[in-house]
Amino acid sequence: MRSKFNGELPGILFLILALCASVFIGKEMLFAIVAIIVLLAQIVIYTFLLNKRGKLFWLYAVALVAEIMFLATKEFWIFAFAILLLIVAGVWNVFSARAVRKSEKVFLVVRRMLYSIVALVASVVWIVNLYVQPITRSVTLPAEWTAEINNDQLDSPATMLENIKKMNSFGSRTTGSEGHNQFIAWLQQQLTDMGLTVYRDKYTFDRWEEKKSSVIIDNQEIHVSSAFPYSGETDANGVTGELVYTKPGKYDQAKGKVAVVEIKNFKNFPIALVMNIRDKFRAPGGIPSDEGDLVLTTALKHAKLEEAKENGVNAVIIVWDGVSDEKAEQQYLPFTEHYFGIPAVWVNKTDGQKVINAAKAHQAGTVILEAEKQEHAPTESFYVKIEGKNKKESIIVNTHTDGVNVVEEDGAIGMLSMIRYLQQQEQPERTMIFSFVTGHFRLPEFKGTSQATSTWMQAHPELWDGKDGHLKAVAGLTVEHLGGLEWKDNASGQYGPTGKISTEFTYAGNERMKAIWMKAVEDRNNTRTVILRGHNNFQFGESQPLFNAGIPMIGLIPIPDYLLVDSADREMDKFDVNLMHEQVGSLLKALQLMDRTETTALGTADRYSFFFGRSK
């Protein structure tokens, strides 16, 4: 019995504790307490039952002290040292076990192989955490530091609303569309009228835009929620074939026919796999479990249209499951795929059941998806500068100009107000670069190394990389998705307002940026701030290229459920211009605080955290 308490059992427990403490970010204190309890138990066993104090005893003692010091200081390096000691203690215990009988030797070898795998995984995770440092030292700004906004000099909510209405008047603004090009021209004229020089980058790409879509079964038109962007197209007569109910990727029985597949919405996706909370303010629930569910669903659950195309399928009808009909309506999803060359449409759950029933009855159906295809379609990114006193350093403020509704993307409208305000202030310390990029809705051609802003950065190293006399970007601020109210499917499956604003996800490149954003929003009552760190190589939005370049940044990016809805009213019933006005004020405060902070204090961006992040 004593050997059990002095061998494999504590050994595997130490390895599991080391692994869990390294994988579950935000739970380090809990696992440290558990480790202290186990270490104390082992020390008691060695002292009173075994009556010996060998090398392993002293290893336990040092590990115990390290865990206690970590609880007291919360220092990462003490945490890392304590985890290393747990791994060593675990390996020592499990490999010092002896087989009592000859018949146990085989089982001992097998167990040691399993323990070795656990030890190896724990060691690899420990090394990764040494590199990324998931625990960072908190930064507090001096109490006397304040950022004040003169609302008499900032565009009023009424002025912002007029600009929003002008943007909406151009209609849908998918990349390179007529509405997008008109919006770009209007923005450039606004900036020119402010006396600024507009620097333009022209691109061409192959554009696809839906014009008409429908599904017809037994001479009855079935409502289409939305077309699958850049899937494919038909003529006015569409394509007809027997409906075949199958699973995504299982298209071998649908050659020359119309495949019908279902995509189940991720209602409770383990969000900690793609997000990691640094801090939060007036957001007691943390990250809603269903936030951005449709975007994540279409990113992770593929209809596998390439395989449908390869198998000679005529068209694909995709049926939503686990989402209300209202929420599924006009969703421009997925918006990050390449062109497939096979028509595909989305159908809501109610109408989709009619399609599924018809497929099970082997009925025929027709899919019509008329679309405009334009080779070498023109589009533009552009930027303006407000010169600073320091001619060697810059701060980049960025957004994208393409979108489908009021919230996606009104960041450019917010940036116009920010520029007008700054022109009435004293000259900034650093040169401000305001970048308006295209291509966010055509990432297969514009993503560069991550998002569309990376393509712009590759074209303009002179504005940020600090090499060969170039400006050195010491901070960044990304402006996206302003003024959004929260709408959700309730427990009864009804889609409507919750009475809250959309969670204000804000990426902070390091602890200094977190402190700056917390200072910028501290006087606001109408906020739901959740500050994030880039996690598992995910960082949503156009702040990611700045983060990847090591630029300490703040990226505001709420992700409401209607973010990608391409509706005729541009989702104006879900927009609050007063909220937008407050958010622009917070962004200006953050920009002021960045500009007055010493370069050494701004630091560089942290690395991505990994494994299982904090979500509460």
XYZ file of C-alpha atoms in Angstrom:
616
model
C 0.000 0.000 0.000
C 2.847 2.367 0.902
C 4.330 1.893 -2.564
C 1.094 3.115 -4.120
C 1.371 6.374 -2.165
C 5.073 6.579 -2.875
C 5.170 5.732 -6.572
C 2.898 5.693 -9.588
C -0.211 7.247 -8.057
C 1.358 10.541 -6.932
C 3.554 10.506 -10.019
C 0.698 10.457 -12.504
C -1.191 12.970 -10.332
C 1.747 15.400 -10.513
C 1.941 15.005 -14.298
C -1.777 15.626 -14.696
C -1.586 18.701 -12.448
C 1.351 20.052 -14.460
C -0.500 19.490 -17.730
C -3.804 20.984 -16.565
C -2.180 24.026 -14.964
C -0.399 24.726 -18.262
C -3.392 24.138 -20.545
C -6.269 25.863 -18.713
C -5.456 29.583 -18.722
C -6.946 31.395 -15.746
C -7.101 28.243 -13.623
C -3.458 28.355 -12.517
C -4.316 29.411 -8.953
C -6.787 26.556 -8.546
C -4.295 23.962 -9.716
C -1.590 25.524 -7.530
C -3.819 25.019 -4.480
C -4.474 21.388 -5.471
C -0.737 20.871 -6.013
C 0.003 22.293 -2.551
C -2.464 19.864 -0.977
C -0.939 16.875 -2.809
C 2.622 17.976 -2.011
C 1.774 18.440 1.661
C 0.232 14.954 1.717
C 3.387 13.491 0.176
C 5.607 15.303 2.653
C 3.485 13.983 5.537
C 3.724 10.431 4.127
C 7.511 10.702 3.819
C 7.872 12.168 7.309
C 5.496 10.040 9.358
C 4.874 6.829 7.389
C 8.102 6.219 5.538
C 10.377 7.969 8.060
C 12.826 9.114 5.407
C 13.886 12.360 3.794
C 15.602 11.486 0.555
C 16.100 13.524 -2.584
C 12.448 13.175 -3.612
C 11.356 14.575 -0.248
C 13.392 17.708 -0.817
C 12.071 17.987 -4.377
C 8.562 18.010 -2.888
C 9.596 20.666 -0.387
C 11.051 22.956 -3.056
C 7.960 22.443 -5.254
C 5.721 23.299 -2.295
C 7.620 26.526 -1.650
C 7.424 27.420 -5.365
C 3.656 26.872 -5.473
C 3.154 29.006 -2.362
C 5.344 31.753 -3.822
C 3.316 31.662 -7.018
C 0.079 32.122 -5.062
C 1.653 35.105 -3.321
C 3.248 36.793 -6.340
C 1.395 35.483 -9.433
C 4.719 35.729 -11.264
C 4.942 33.681 -14.470
C 8.534 32.522 -13.957
C 7.731 31.130 -10.507
C 4.708 29.406 -12.043
C 6.896 27.910 -14.792
C 9.474 26.714 -12.240
C 6.740 25.092 -10.123
C 5.327 23.287 -13.168
C 8.802 22.019 -14.064
C 9.224 20.626 -10.541
C 5.839 18.876 -10.798
C 6.904 17.258 -14.078
C 10.226 16.120 -12.559
C 8.447 14.781 -9.458
C 5.935 12.955 -11.627
C 8.582 11.336 -13.827
C 10.691 10.426 -10.778
C 7.758 8.715 -9.089
C 6.420 6.724 -12.016
C 9.816 5.506 -13.185
C 11.015 4.544 -9.724
C 8.130 2.068 -9.338
C 9.163 -1.590 -9.330
C 7.259 -4.692 -10.385
C 6.670 -6.877 -7.338
C 5.991 -10.063 -9.267
C 7.333 -11.258 -12.576
C 3.823 -11.262 -14.059
C 3.541 -7.504 -13.390
C 6.563 -6.554 -15.517
C 4.584 -6.389 -18.778
C 1.961 -4.153 -17.190
C 4.672 -1.978 -15.700
C 6.248 -1.461 -19.147
C 2.863 -0.546 -20.663
C 2.111 1.869 -17.837
C 5.507 3.485 -18.203
C 4.884 4.002 -21.918
C 1.586 5.724 -21.139
C 3.194 7.820 -18.404
C 5.956 8.757 -20.831
C 3.396 10.093 -23.287
C 1.749 12.180 -20.548
C 5.158 13.450 -19.404
C 6.139 14.321 -22.971
C 2.898 16.213 -23.601
C 3.229 18.066 -20.294
C 6.825 18.980 -21.164
C 5.920 20.242 -24.639
C 3.083 22.352 -23.210
C 5.488 23.715 -20.584
C 7.999 24.686 -23.282
C 5.277 26.399 -25.342
C 4.193 28.383 -22.299
C 7.782 29.388 -21.641
C 7.734 30.918 -25.120
C 4.319 32.628 -25.050
C 4.098 33.497 -21.317
C 0.315 33.166 -20.752
C 0.582 34.975 -17.396
C 1.589 38.606 -17.818
C 2.277 41.244 -15.183
C -0.585 43.724 -14.890
C 0.084 47.383 -15.746
C -1.623 50.278 -13.984
C -1.579 53.746 -15.469
C -0.741 56.644 -13.143
C -3.840 57.943 -11.357
C -3.200 61.443 -12.655
C -3.341 60.257 -16.258
C -6.610 61.308 -17.826
C -7.916 61.555 -21.355
C -10.576 64.153 -21.950
C -12.701 64.627 -25.059
C -14.252 67.990 -25.875
C -17.650 66.926 -27.173
C -18.131 70.379 -28.708
C -15.323 69.510 -31.128
C -16.385 65.922 -31.782
C -19.031 65.197 -34.416
C -22.438 65.040 -32.777
C -24.536 61.879 -32.899
C -26.748 63.654 -35.462
C -23.736 64.311 -37.728
C -22.565 60.725 -37.390
C -26.067 59.511 -38.237
C -26.118 61.622 -41.394
C -22.848 60.038 -42.464
C -24.215 56.585 -41.655
C -27.257 57.249 -43.814
C -24.995 58.372 -46.634
C -22.998 55.148 -46.356
C -26.184 53.079 -46.378
C -27.426 54.920 -49.452
C -24.734 53.130 -51.469
C -26.373 49.794 -50.644
C -24.408 46.615 -50.118
C -20.665 47.255 -50.177
C -19.100 43.879 -50.842
C -15.551 44.166 -52.157
C -15.367 45.925 -55.520
C -19.135 46.281 -55.903
C -20.677 49.482 -57.245
C -21.803 50.431 -53.735
C -18.335 49.808 -52.334
C -16.628 51.852 -55.025
C -19.063 54.726 -54.479
C -18.461 54.626 -50.736
C -14.680 54.710 -51.248
C -14.995 57.716 -53.560
C -17.194 59.528 -51.024
C -14.734 58.815 -48.183
C -11.820 60.067 -50.243
C -13.704 63.254 -51.066
C -14.487 63.831 -47.390
C -10.806 63.511 -46.532
C -9.757 65.749 -49.434
C -12.226 68.375 -48.230
C -10.451 68.265 -44.843
C -7.274 69.333 -46.617
C -5.600 65.934 -46.413
C -3.645 64.169 -49.140
C -5.160 60.782 -50.009
C -2.628 58.078 -50.892
C -4.266 55.364 -52.994
C -3.417 51.733 -53.725
C -5.284 50.251 -56.691
C -5.982 46.536 -57.115
C -7.921 44.278 -59.441
C -9.485 40.911 -58.689
C -12.166 38.563 -60.021
C -15.491 39.590 -58.483
C -18.694 37.564 -57.987
C -22.011 39.027 -56.893
C -25.384 37.347 -56.555
C -28.273 38.871 -58.499
C -31.075 36.346 -58.007
C -31.475 33.000 -56.250
C -34.333 30.543 -55.806
C -35.201 26.873 -55.337
C -38.171 25.324 -57.114
C -39.686 21.934 -56.211
C -42.876 20.592 -57.782
C -43.564 24.020 -59.346
C -43.422 25.608 -55.884
C -40.776 28.185 -55.026
C -38.926 27.474 -51.794
C -37.611 30.509 -49.942
C -33.833 30.916 -50.078
C -32.296 32.522 -46.985
C -29.166 33.576 -48.857
C -26.779 32.565 -51.587
C -23.439 30.971 -50.740
C -20.949 33.753 -51.703
C -18.569 32.887 -54.519
C -20.038 29.396 -54.862
C -21.016 29.431 -58.518
C -23.820 30.508 -60.828
C -26.512 29.345 -63.242
C -28.385 30.924 -66.111
C -31.950 32.168 -65.684
C -33.301 28.626 -66.055
C -31.119 27.220 -63.304
C -29.990 23.600 -62.977
C -32.395 20.727 -62.380
C -31.877 17.249 -60.990
C -33.060 14.684 -58.522
C -32.691 15.902 -54.937
C -30.291 13.702 -52.948
C -30.211 14.045 -49.160
C -26.665 13.399 -47.974
C -23.886 14.670 -45.725
C -21.244 17.263 -46.605
C -18.499 15.495 -48.506
C -20.610 12.401 -49.264
C -21.448 13.408 -52.815
C -20.650 10.226 -54.734
C -24.371 9.386 -55.129
C -25.295 12.887 -56.318
C -23.550 13.068 -59.695
C -25.740 14.983 -62.133
C -28.171 15.678 -59.288
C -28.850 18.340 -56.640
C -27.356 17.555 -53.232
C -29.155 18.554 -50.034
C -27.052 18.790 -46.863
C -27.564 20.149 -43.354
C -25.181 22.322 -41.333
C -25.886 22.358 -37.594
C -25.161 25.638 -35.865
C -22.629 25.705 -33.038
C -24.827 27.010 -30.205
C -22.332 26.272 -27.455
C -18.972 26.239 -29.161
C -16.052 25.951 -26.698
C -15.191 29.603 -27.217
C -12.074 29.288 -25.026
C -10.409 27.551 -27.981
C -10.447 30.789 -30.017
C -10.669 33.539 -27.377
C -8.776 34.309 -24.181
C -9.877 37.080 -21.806
C -7.271 39.451 -20.400
C -9.808 41.468 -18.414
C -13.386 42.741 -18.527
C -15.391 45.778 -17.452
C -19.156 45.852 -16.916
C -19.389 42.449 -18.622
C -20.086 40.032 -15.739
C -20.858 37.051 -17.984
C -17.631 37.251 -19.954
C -17.938 35.815 -23.460
C -21.478 34.672 -24.409
C -21.246 31.020 -25.431
C -23.088 31.638 -28.700
C -21.296 34.832 -29.720
C -20.482 34.857 -33.421
C -21.954 31.365 -33.711
C -22.867 31.465 -37.404
C -19.490 32.885 -38.417
C -17.707 30.160 -36.449
C -20.061 27.476 -37.750
C -19.423 28.292 -41.396
C -15.681 28.593 -40.734
C -15.450 25.198 -39.036
C -18.245 23.161 -40.644
C -17.768 23.118 -44.392
C -20.282 22.098 -47.033
C -17.226 20.804 -48.939
C -18.239 22.277 -52.262
C -14.911 21.277 -53.832
C -15.880 17.632 -53.439
C -19.356 18.321 -54.795
C -17.770 19.920 -57.850
C -15.363 16.998 -58.302
C -18.250 14.501 -58.108
C -20.215 16.281 -60.838
C -23.014 17.553 -58.575
C -25.257 20.104 -60.305
C -25.882 22.280 -57.247
C -25.952 22.128 -53.440
C -28.778 23.217 -51.153
C -27.555 23.793 -47.581
C -30.156 23.663 -44.799
C -29.552 25.544 -41.557
C -30.145 23.573 -38.364
C -30.166 24.971 -34.833
C -30.794 28.599 -35.785
C -34.037 30.564 -36.141
C -35.331 31.350 -39.604
C -35.125 35.081 -38.863
C -31.506 34.977 -37.755
C -30.476 32.937 -40.797
C -32.035 35.415 -43.224
C -29.638 37.123 -45.673
C -26.479 35.988 -43.898
C -23.515 36.612 -46.242
C -21.733 33.447 -45.165
C -19.119 32.212 -45.435
C -17.304 35.349 -46.601
C -13.761 33.946 -46.593
C -13.926 31.232 -49.271
C -12.459 31.092 -52.760
C -14.593 30.639 -55.887
C -15.915 27.055 -56.197
C -17.622 26.934 -59.594
C -20.760 25.173 -58.311
C -23.992 26.987 -57.316
C -24.990 26.673 -53.662
C -27.713 28.320 -51.590
C -28.751 28.415 -47.929
C -32.288 27.529 -46.822
C -33.683 28.045 -43.325
C -34.819 25.183 -41.102
C -38.542 25.559 -41.817
C -38.278 25.682 -45.590
C -35.325 23.323 -45.482
C -37.508 20.579 -44.055
C -39.632 20.768 -47.219
C -36.475 20.311 -49.288
C -35.311 17.372 -47.159
C -38.720 15.691 -47.408
C -38.675 16.120 -51.180
C -35.154 14.643 -51.338
C -36.216 11.616 -49.311
C -39.101 11.165 -51.753
C -36.599 11.346 -54.663
C -38.306 14.385 -56.177
C -36.564 16.694 -58.626
C -35.627 20.271 -57.845
C -34.258 23.320 -59.609
C -31.666 25.714 -58.199
C -31.359 29.161 -59.748
C -28.404 31.317 -58.810
C -27.817 34.175 -61.220
C -24.664 36.124 -60.482
C -22.497 38.810 -62.006
C -18.893 37.814 -62.635
C -16.339 40.503 -63.358
C -12.731 39.814 -64.194
C -10.140 42.388 -63.123
C -12.664 44.314 -61.054
C -11.125 47.495 -59.611
C -10.939 48.299 -55.905
C -8.803 50.533 -53.696
C -7.178 50.856 -50.309
C -6.054 54.313 -49.224
C -4.593 56.206 -46.301
C -4.047 59.722 -44.981
C -1.539 61.160 -42.536
C -1.624 63.685 -39.714
C 2.002 64.669 -39.232
C 3.433 64.452 -35.728
C 6.292 66.239 -34.015
C 8.288 63.008 -33.925
C 9.201 62.240 -37.525
C 10.499 58.772 -36.732
C 7.476 57.135 -35.100
C 3.901 56.474 -36.161
C 0.607 55.206 -34.800
C -1.583 53.272 -37.233
C -5.369 53.621 -37.064
C -7.114 51.214 -39.426
C -10.396 49.733 -40.612
C -11.831 48.194 -43.765
C -14.309 49.857 -46.112
C -16.188 46.874 -47.538
C -19.245 45.486 -45.765
C -22.908 44.596 -46.038
C -24.782 46.595 -43.409
C -24.548 49.520 -40.989
C -22.318 47.838 -38.408
C -20.287 45.908 -41.001
C -18.574 48.214 -41.692
C -19.039 51.674 -40.157
C -15.487 51.933 -38.823
C -14.610 54.336 -41.649
C -17.388 56.699 -40.525
C -15.974 56.615 -37.004
C -12.496 57.344 -38.335
C -13.767 60.394 -40.252
C -15.058 61.794 -36.957
C -11.768 60.978 -35.243
C -9.750 62.752 -37.941
C -11.979 65.848 -37.830
C -11.546 65.984 -34.060
C -7.767 65.586 -34.185
C -7.439 68.375 -36.747
C -8.778 70.758 -34.107
C -6.197 69.705 -31.511
C -2.519 70.422 -31.040
C -0.105 68.572 -33.288
C 0.297 64.993 -32.050
C 3.652 63.722 -30.819
C 3.721 60.951 -33.428
C 2.540 60.810 -37.031
C -0.957 59.324 -37.256
C -1.576 57.013 -40.217
C -5.262 56.394 -40.971
C -5.612 53.332 -43.197
C -8.833 52.407 -45.014
C -8.346 48.986 -46.605
C -10.303 46.979 -49.126
C -10.531 43.210 -49.445
C -11.913 42.156 -46.045
C -14.797 40.517 -47.915
C -12.437 38.895 -50.391
C -9.743 37.504 -48.123
C -8.697 34.661 -50.458
C -7.195 37.356 -52.686
C -6.389 40.100 -50.162
C -5.473 38.426 -46.876
C -1.723 38.613 -47.368
C -0.321 37.015 -44.221
C -3.551 37.259 -42.180
C -6.214 39.907 -42.896
C -6.619 42.529 -45.618
C -4.578 45.088 -43.680
C -1.522 42.833 -44.078
C -1.657 43.375 -47.864
C -1.623 47.127 -47.281
C 1.246 46.790 -44.776
C 3.284 44.772 -47.262
C 2.874 47.616 -49.760
C 3.873 50.312 -47.250
C 6.742 49.212 -44.988
C 7.880 52.843 -44.963
C 4.956 53.655 -42.660
C 5.609 51.114 -39.925
C 8.646 48.778 -40.027
C 11.307 51.230 -38.783
C 13.945 49.978 -41.233
C 16.215 52.088 -43.479
C 14.819 55.396 -42.234
C 11.186 54.250 -42.320
C 8.656 55.300 -39.718
C 8.417 52.903 -36.788
C 4.851 52.071 -35.748
C 4.869 52.055 -31.950
C 1.124 51.478 -31.509
C -2.016 50.645 -33.455
C -5.757 51.187 -33.086
C -8.333 49.219 -35.100
C -11.882 50.551 -35.482
C -14.637 48.081 -36.398
C -18.356 47.406 -35.877
C -19.552 50.499 -34.013
C -22.980 51.091 -32.459
C -24.288 47.523 -32.487
C -27.087 46.333 -30.190
C -27.390 42.717 -29.132
C -29.949 40.446 -30.826
C -30.143 36.766 -29.989
C -32.235 33.653 -30.445
C -33.977 33.096 -27.102
C -34.710 29.755 -25.434
C -37.873 29.440 -27.545
C -35.947 29.985 -30.766
C -37.291 33.508 -31.320
C -34.887 36.118 -32.633
C -35.002 39.569 -31.071
C -33.313 42.259 -28.976
C -31.957 41.391 -25.542
C -31.982 44.985 -24.285
C -28.164 45.019 -24.123
C -25.474 46.404 -26.354
C -23.322 43.953 -28.270
C -20.327 42.704 -26.290
C -17.444 45.076 -26.988
C -14.657 42.619 -27.691
C -11.379 44.509 -27.667
C -8.044 42.923 -28.469
C -5.110 44.335 -26.497
C -1.629 43.573 -27.770
C -0.084 43.682 -24.293
C -0.860 44.680 -20.712
C -0.061 48.349 -21.382
C -2.660 48.405 -24.157
C -5.147 46.735 -21.821
C -4.558 49.421 -19.197
C -4.975 52.159 -21.799
C -8.313 50.760 -22.984
C -9.570 50.300 -19.433
C -8.734 53.952 -18.766
C -10.483 54.978 -21.997
C -13.783 53.303 -21.026
C -13.750 53.755 -17.249
C -16.240 56.655 -17.265
C -18.762 54.882 -19.504
C -21.836 53.217 -18.043
C -23.056 51.888 -21.382
C -20.286 49.402 -22.071
C -19.708 45.629 -22.061
C -15.943 45.536 -22.405
C -14.216 42.184 -22.772
C -10.489 42.606 -23.422
C -8.917 39.720 -25.317
C -5.496 38.381 -26.162
C -4.806 36.747 -29.525
C -5.285 33.034 -28.886
C -4.368 29.815 -30.712
C -3.457 31.953 -33.751
C -6.964 33.447 -33.795
C -7.490 37.190 -33.641
C -10.675 38.295 -35.308
C -10.652 41.425 -37.418
C -8.180 43.804 -38.976
C -6.085 44.290 -35.835
C -4.451 40.889 -36.413
C -1.841 42.083 -38.964
C -0.675 44.755 -36.507
C -0.420 42.165 -33.737
C 1.440 39.738 -36.017
C 3.927 42.493 -36.844
C 4.685 42.935 -33.131
C 2.937 46.320 -32.949
C 1.204 46.853 -29.580
C -2.395 47.519 -30.517
C -5.998 47.910 -29.439
C -8.654 46.444 -31.722
C -12.338 47.093 -31.032
C -14.441 44.396 -32.717
C -17.939 43.583 -31.423
C -19.346 40.498 -33.179
C -23.166 40.730 -33.195
C -25.174 37.842 -34.620
C -26.324 39.989 -37.558
C -22.818 41.141 -38.479
C -22.916 39.532 -41.935
C -26.591 40.168 -42.758
C -26.954 41.780 -46.202
C -30.444 43.199 -45.720
C -32.197 45.991 -47.562
C -32.521 48.157 -44.431
C -28.827 47.547 -43.549
C -29.896 46.384 -40.026
C -30.601 49.952 -38.874
C -33.096 48.685 -36.270
C -30.130 47.123 -34.464
C -27.959 50.259 -34.493
C -27.569 52.954 -31.814
C -25.777 56.088 -32.960
C -25.375 57.334 -29.369
C -23.454 54.160 -28.578
C -21.307 54.753 -31.652
C -20.635 58.296 -30.429
C -19.475 56.956 -27.050
C -17.267 54.343 -28.690
C -15.603 56.938 -30.923
C -14.928 58.998 -27.797
C -13.277 55.980 -26.136
C -11.160 55.340 -29.248
C -9.970 58.949 -29.253
C -9.085 58.725 -25.566
C -7.082 55.564 -26.223
C -5.296 57.268 -29.115
C -4.385 60.239 -26.892
C -3.027 57.937 -24.185
C -0.988 55.956 -26.711
C 0.496 59.149 -28.115
C 1.627 60.466 -24.726
C 3.144 57.133 -23.599
C 6.901 56.679 -23.911
C 7.968 54.215 -26.592
C 9.713 51.949 -24.094
C 6.552 51.800 -21.977
C 4.402 50.903 -25.008
C 6.622 47.860 -25.522
C 5.863 45.253 -28.155
C 2.928 42.943 -28.736
C 2.737 39.744 -26.722
C 2.702 36.415 -28.519
C -0.478 34.410 -28.996
C -1.565 32.456 -25.955
C -2.335 28.779 -26.518
C -4.512 25.905 -25.360
C -7.705 26.673 -23.352
C -8.299 30.366 -22.678
C -10.311 32.249 -20.071
C -13.930 32.807 -21.142
C -15.482 34.177 -17.940
